Amino acid sequence: MKRCVIIGGAEIRRYDRARQALSPEDFVIYCDGGLNHQAGLERLPDLIVGDFDSHEHPHMAVETIVLPCEKDDTDTMFAVREALRRGYEDFLLLGVIGGRLDHTLGNVGILLYLDAQGKRGRILDDHSEMEIVSRQAATIGDSFAFFSLLNISGVARGITIEHAKYPLTEGEITCDYQYGVSNEVLPGHTARVTVREGKLLLIKDF
């Protein structure tokens, strides 16, 4: 399944880690200020989108969609919708965490949007990987220092965590009591998380 990588303008310090996550087959969209990461990522865009309020128009020989400054979608959300329109089902978002909290939370919300569309989405930043756990089980290898399960969309029930320091069977996590923070995978094991009802944000910390 060909993947779409969407690059936003938030800070990226660990370019080495971000480059390792890229594949030559990826379709890469730079969103406005995300163009500042071209050199660090060592990757040219396949598509550029943005209203260019945080980066000047690059005038590159690349397909470019110029957006109005006043719109409902952020540049990143527009890029996701455009990629969905083109048939992509697997997404990696880079440079979308950090800086303005409103943008960060909005970009995390994109994972919920993709999950609702039945698509796979993942965010990678300097410290962690993020994805939604809902219909399919999620696994966490012991290469991650910690992992957390946060409820950002209502009530999640029937939560089971296996092969972790703090296991759970048929648990419930609500938005106002986030007790699923800072769990650890048992050494030599792969943790497994399932959710019977609802959705959870899984954050895996390096």
mmCIF file of C-alpha atoms in Angstrom:
data_model
loop_
_atom_site.group_PDB
_atom_site.id
_atom_site.type_symbol
_atom_site.label_atom_id
_atom_site.label_comp_id
_atom_site.label_asym_id
_atom_site.label_seq_id
_atom_site.Cartn_x
_atom_site.Cartn_y
_atom_site.Cartn_z
ATOM 1 C CA MET A 1 0.000 0.000 0.000
ATOM 2 C CA LYS A 2 1.584 3.247 -1.156
ATOM 3 C CA ARG A 3 1.920 5.787 1.641
ATOM 4 C CA CYS A 4 1.469 9.544 1.743
ATOM 5 C CA VAL A 5 3.857 11.551 3.927
ATOM 6 C CA ILE A 6 2.651 15.012 4.945
ATOM 7 C CA ILE A 7 5.183 17.473 6.328
ATOM 8 C CA GLY A 8 4.128 20.455 8.425
ATOM 9 C CA GLY A 9 6.017 23.438 9.748
ATOM 10 C CA ALA A 10 6.516 22.435 13.398
ATOM 11 C CA GLU A 11 10.052 21.906 14.645
ATOM 12 C CA ILE A 12 11.993 18.780 13.698
ATOM 13 C CA ARG A 13 15.338 18.267 15.414
ATOM 14 C CA ARG A 14 15.857 14.548 14.869
ATOM 15 C CA TYR A 15 16.107 14.604 11.099
ATOM 16 C CA ASP A 16 17.993 11.316 11.231
ATOM 17 C CA ARG A 17 14.995 9.579 12.790
ATOM 18 C CA ALA A 18 12.563 11.238 10.385
ATOM 19 C CA ARG A 19 14.659 10.230 7.362
ATOM 20 C CA GLN A 20 14.755 6.623 8.555
ATOM 21 C CA ALA A 21 10.948 6.601 8.569
ATOM 22 C CA LEU A 22 10.761 7.641 4.910
ATOM 23 C CA SER A 23 10.572 5.263 1.974
ATOM 24 C CA PRO A 24 11.554 5.976 -1.656
ATOM 25 C CA GLU A 25 8.020 5.040 -2.709
ATOM 26 C CA ASP A 26 6.318 7.609 -0.465
ATOM 27 C CA PHE A 27 4.235 10.387 -1.987
ATOM 28 C CA VAL A 28 5.465 13.493 -0.154
ATOM 29 C CA ILE A 29 3.380 16.608 0.448
ATOM 30 C CA TYR A 30 4.978 19.705 1.978
ATOM 31 C CA CYS A 31 2.571 22.085 3.692
ATOM 32 C CA ASP A 32 3.629 25.752 3.586
ATOM 33 C CA GLY A 33 6.218 26.131 6.398
ATOM 34 C CA GLY A 34 7.034 22.455 6.096
ATOM 35 C CA LEU A 35 9.168 23.480 3.126
ATOM 36 C CA ASN A 36 11.771 24.603 5.659
ATOM 37 C CA HIS A 37 12.438 20.903 6.319
ATOM 38 C CA GLN A 38 13.419 19.992 2.759
ATOM 39 C CA ALA A 39 17.157 20.128 3.357
ATOM 40 C CA GLY A 40 17.007 18.279 6.668
ATOM 41 C CA LEU A 41 14.809 15.520 5.297
ATOM 42 C CA GLU A 42 16.751 15.349 2.036
ATOM 43 C CA ARG A 43 13.521 14.817 0.144
ATOM 44 C CA LEU A 44 11.892 16.787 -2.648
ATOM 45 C CA PRO A 45 8.126 17.309 -2.667
ATOM 46 C CA ASP A 46 5.705 15.524 -4.965
ATOM 47 C CA LEU A 47 3.080 18.125 -4.067
ATOM 48 C CA ILE A 48 3.135 21.479 -2.251
ATOM 49 C CA VAL A 49 0.045 22.973 -0.599
ATOM 50 C CA GLY A 50 -0.420 26.098 1.466
ATOM 51 C CA ASP A 51 -1.517 29.682 1.764
ATOM 52 C CA PHE A 52 2.165 30.654 2.130
ATOM 53 C CA ASP A 53 1.733 32.746 5.227
ATOM 54 C CA SER A 54 4.713 31.032 6.890
ATOM 55 C CA HIS A 55 6.906 30.364 3.855
ATOM 56 C CA GLU A 56 7.260 32.253 0.615
ATOM 57 C CA HIS A 57 5.890 30.619 -2.521
ATOM 58 C CA PRO A 58 8.767 28.375 -3.681
ATOM 59 C CA HIS A 59 7.953 28.559 -7.418
ATOM 60 C CA MET A 60 9.356 25.081 -7.903
ATOM 61 C CA ALA A 61 8.671 22.843 -10.891
ATOM 62 C CA VAL A 62 6.365 20.789 -8.673
ATOM 63 C CA GLU A 63 2.582 20.604 -8.547
ATOM 64 C CA THR A 64 1.487 23.362 -6.146
ATOM 65 C CA ILE A 65 -1.957 24.114 -4.743
ATOM 66 C CA VAL A 66 -2.256 27.671 -3.435
ATOM 67 C CA LEU A 67 -4.883 27.986 -0.704
ATOM 68 C CA PRO A 68 -6.689 31.089 0.580
ATOM 69 C CA CYS A 69 -5.588 32.403 3.967
ATOM 70 C CA GLU A 70 -9.167 32.375 5.265
ATOM 71 C CA LYS A 71 -10.510 28.800 5.187
ATOM 72 C CA ASP A 72 -11.930 26.095 7.416
ATOM 73 C CA ASP A 73 -9.142 23.546 6.865
ATOM 74 C CA THR A 74 -5.594 24.060 8.029
ATOM 75 C CA ASP A 75 -2.986 23.496 5.339
ATOM 76 C CA THR A 76 -2.253 20.093 6.885
ATOM 77 C CA MET A 77 -5.893 19.061 6.918
ATOM 78 C CA PHE A 78 -6.290 20.148 3.314
ATOM 79 C CA ALA A 79 -3.272 17.999 2.395
ATOM 80 C CA VAL A 80 -4.856 14.986 4.104
ATOM 81 C CA ARG A 81 -8.148 15.486 2.266
ATOM 82 C CA GLU A 82 -6.336 15.923 -1.047
ATOM 83 C CA ALA A 83 -4.345 12.731 -0.505
ATOM 84 C CA LEU A 84 -7.532 10.844 0.374
ATOM 85 C CA ARG A 85 -9.090 12.148 -2.827
ATOM 86 C CA ARG A 86 -6.119 10.699 -4.706
ATOM 87 C CA GLY A 87 -6.664 7.297 -3.166
ATOM 88 C CA TYR A 88 -4.056 7.111 -0.381
ATOM 89 C CA GLU A 89 -4.926 4.970 2.622
ATOM 90 C CA ASP A 90 -1.721 5.053 4.711
ATOM 91 C CA PHE A 91 -0.405 8.324 6.165
ATOM 92 C CA LEU A 92 2.681 9.505 8.034
ATOM 93 C CA LEU A 93 2.687 13.050 9.424
ATOM 94 C CA LEU A 94 5.954 14.826 10.238
ATOM 95 C CA GLY A 95 6.518 18.313 11.629
ATOM 96 C CA VAL A 96 3.007 18.577 13.060
ATOM 97 C CA ILE A 97 3.705 18.444 16.821
ATOM 98 C CA GLY A 98 5.097 21.328 18.892
ATOM 99 C CA GLY A 99 4.887 25.091 18.805
ATOM 100 C CA ARG A 100 1.283 26.292 18.904
ATOM 101 C CA LEU A 101 -0.857 24.003 21.040
ATOM 102 C CA ASP A 102 -3.966 24.616 18.929
ATOM 103 C CA HIS A 103 -2.200 23.356 15.822
ATOM 104 C CA THR A 104 -0.769 20.389 17.724
ATOM 105 C CA LEU A 105 -4.176 19.314 19.033
ATOM 106 C CA GLY A 106 -5.760 19.897 15.641
ATOM 107 C CA ASN A 107 -3.148 17.678 14.012
ATOM 108 C CA VAL A 108 -3.658 14.919 16.586
ATOM 109 C CA GLY A 109 -7.321 15.180 15.674
ATOM 110 C CA ILE A 110 -6.365 14.299 12.100
ATOM 111 C CA LEU A 111 -5.529 10.813 13.353
ATOM 112 C CA LEU A 112 -9.117 10.488 14.560
ATOM 113 C CA TYR A 113 -10.363 11.750 11.211
ATOM 114 C CA LEU A 114 -8.278 9.183 9.312
ATOM 115 C CA ASP A 115 -9.395 6.400 11.616
ATOM 116 C CA ALA A 116 -13.033 7.363 11.030
ATOM 117 C CA GLN A 117 -12.350 7.041 7.295
ATOM 118 C CA GLY A 118 -10.932 3.550 7.844
ATOM 119 C CA LYS A 119 -7.411 4.723 6.954
ATOM 120 C CA ARG A 120 -4.117 4.263 8.775
ATOM 121 C CA GLY A 121 -2.443 7.332 10.256
ATOM 122 C CA ARG A 122 0.700 7.865 12.289
ATOM 123 C CA ILE A 123 2.474 10.947 13.655
ATOM 124 C CA LEU A 124 6.208 10.945 14.255
ATOM 125 C CA ASP A 125 7.961 13.670 16.241
ATOM 126 C CA ASP A 126 11.335 13.966 17.967
ATOM 127 C CA HIS A 127 10.172 12.064 21.029
ATOM 128 C CA SER A 128 7.424 9.664 20.043
ATOM 129 C CA GLU A 129 5.145 7.922 17.573
ATOM 130 C CA MET A 130 1.373 8.342 17.786
ATOM 131 C CA GLU A 131 -1.536 6.376 16.360
ATOM 132 C CA ILE A 132 -5.171 5.597 17.099
ATOM 133 C CA VAL A 133 -6.219 2.255 18.560
ATOM 134 C CA SER A 134 -9.808 1.326 17.696
ATOM 135 C CA ARG A 135 -10.925 -1.580 15.526
ATOM 136 C CA GLN A 136 -7.507 -3.216 15.168
ATOM 137 C CA ALA A 137 -5.119 -4.313 17.907
ATOM 138 C CA ALA A 138 -1.928 -2.290 18.330
ATOM 139 C CA THR A 139 1.479 -3.637 19.285
ATOM 140 C CA ILE A 140 4.419 -1.956 21.026
ATOM 141 C CA GLY A 141 7.932 -3.375 20.877
ATOM 142 C CA ASP A 142 10.314 -3.211 23.822
ATOM 143 C CA SER A 143 12.538 -0.771 21.920
ATOM 144 C CA PHE A 144 10.208 1.975 23.181
ATOM 145 C CA ALA A 145 10.976 3.347 26.635
ATOM 146 C CA PHE A 146 7.340 4.017 27.555
ATOM 147 C CA PHE A 147 3.893 4.028 26.041
ATOM 148 C CA SER A 148 0.698 5.806 27.017
ATOM 149 C CA LEU A 149 -2.960 5.360 26.157
ATOM 150 C CA LEU A 150 -5.031 8.554 26.228
ATOM 151 C CA ASN A 151 -8.717 9.001 25.625
ATOM 152 C CA ILE A 152 -9.383 11.997 23.370
ATOM 153 C CA SER A 153 -12.786 11.110 21.962
ATOM 154 C CA GLY A 154 -15.233 10.109 24.695
ATOM 155 C CA VAL A 155 -15.347 6.844 26.633
ATOM 156 C CA ALA A 156 -13.225 3.830 25.704
ATOM 157 C CA ARG A 157 -14.319 0.487 27.131
ATOM 158 C CA GLY A 158 -13.117 -3.078 27.029
ATOM 159 C CA ILE A 159 -9.442 -2.046 27.049
ATOM 160 C CA THR A 160 -6.985 -4.913 27.347
ATOM 161 C CA ILE A 161 -3.225 -4.426 27.710
ATOM 162 C CA GLU A 162 -0.985 -7.501 27.571
ATOM 163 C CA HIS A 163 2.754 -8.039 28.142
ATOM 164 C CA ALA A 164 3.191 -4.689 29.901
ATOM 165 C CA LYS A 165 4.314 -3.645 33.369
ATOM 166 C CA TYR A 166 0.763 -2.470 34.067
ATOM 167 C CA PRO A 167 -1.606 -4.935 32.369
ATOM 168 C CA LEU A 168 -5.316 -4.301 32.070
ATOM 169 C CA THR A 169 -8.337 -6.473 31.318
ATOM 170 C CA GLU A 170 -11.663 -5.039 30.146
ATOM 171 C CA GLY A 171 -10.768 -1.589 31.500
ATOM 172 C CA GLU A 172 -12.332 1.792 30.840
ATOM 173 C CA ILE A 173 -10.573 5.127 30.335
ATOM 174 C CA THR A 174 -12.478 8.396 30.251
ATOM 175 C CA CYS A 175 -11.340 11.831 29.119
ATOM 176 C CA ASP A 176 -11.437 13.161 32.684
ATOM 177 C CA TYR A 177 -9.334 10.364 34.215
ATOM 178 C CA GLN A 178 -6.289 9.521 32.123
ATOM 179 C CA TYR A 179 -4.653 6.728 34.095
ATOM 180 C CA GLY A 180 -3.071 5.085 31.049
ATOM 181 C CA VAL A 181 0.072 7.246 31.096
ATOM 182 C CA SER A 182 3.658 5.867 31.180
ATOM 183 C CA ASN A 183 3.308 2.132 30.872
ATOM 184 C CA GLU A 184 6.261 -0.080 29.931
ATOM 185 C CA VAL A 185 6.668 -3.113 27.703
ATOM 186 C CA LEU A 186 7.990 -6.173 29.513
ATOM 187 C CA PRO A 187 11.609 -6.845 28.449
ATOM 188 C CA GLY A 188 11.806 -9.273 25.564
ATOM 189 C CA HIS A 189 8.074 -9.005 24.844
ATOM 190 C CA THR A 190 5.747 -7.113 22.523
ATOM 191 C CA ALA A 191 2.862 -5.401 24.281
ATOM 192 C CA ARG A 192 -0.589 -5.664 22.755
ATOM 193 C CA VAL A 193 -3.537 -3.281 23.156
ATOM 194 C CA THR A 194 -7.132 -3.851 22.129
ATOM 195 C CA VAL A 195 -10.224 -1.672 22.575
ATOM 196 C CA ARG A 196 -13.720 -3.140 22.359
ATOM 197 C CA GLU A 197 -15.575 0.187 22.258
ATOM 198 C CA GLY A 198 -14.275 3.673 21.498
ATOM 199 C CA LYS A 199 -10.827 4.927 20.546
ATOM 200 C CA LEU A 200 -7.556 5.653 22.284
ATOM 201 C CA LEU A 201 -4.508 7.668 21.309
ATOM 202 C CA LEU A 202 -1.423 5.459 21.636
ATOM 203 C CA ILE A 203 1.818 7.384 22.224
ATOM 204 C CA LYS A 204 5.030 5.354 22.052
ATOM 205 C CA ASP A 205 8.029 7.209 23.520
ATOM 206 C CA PHE A 206 11.566 6.558 22.325
#
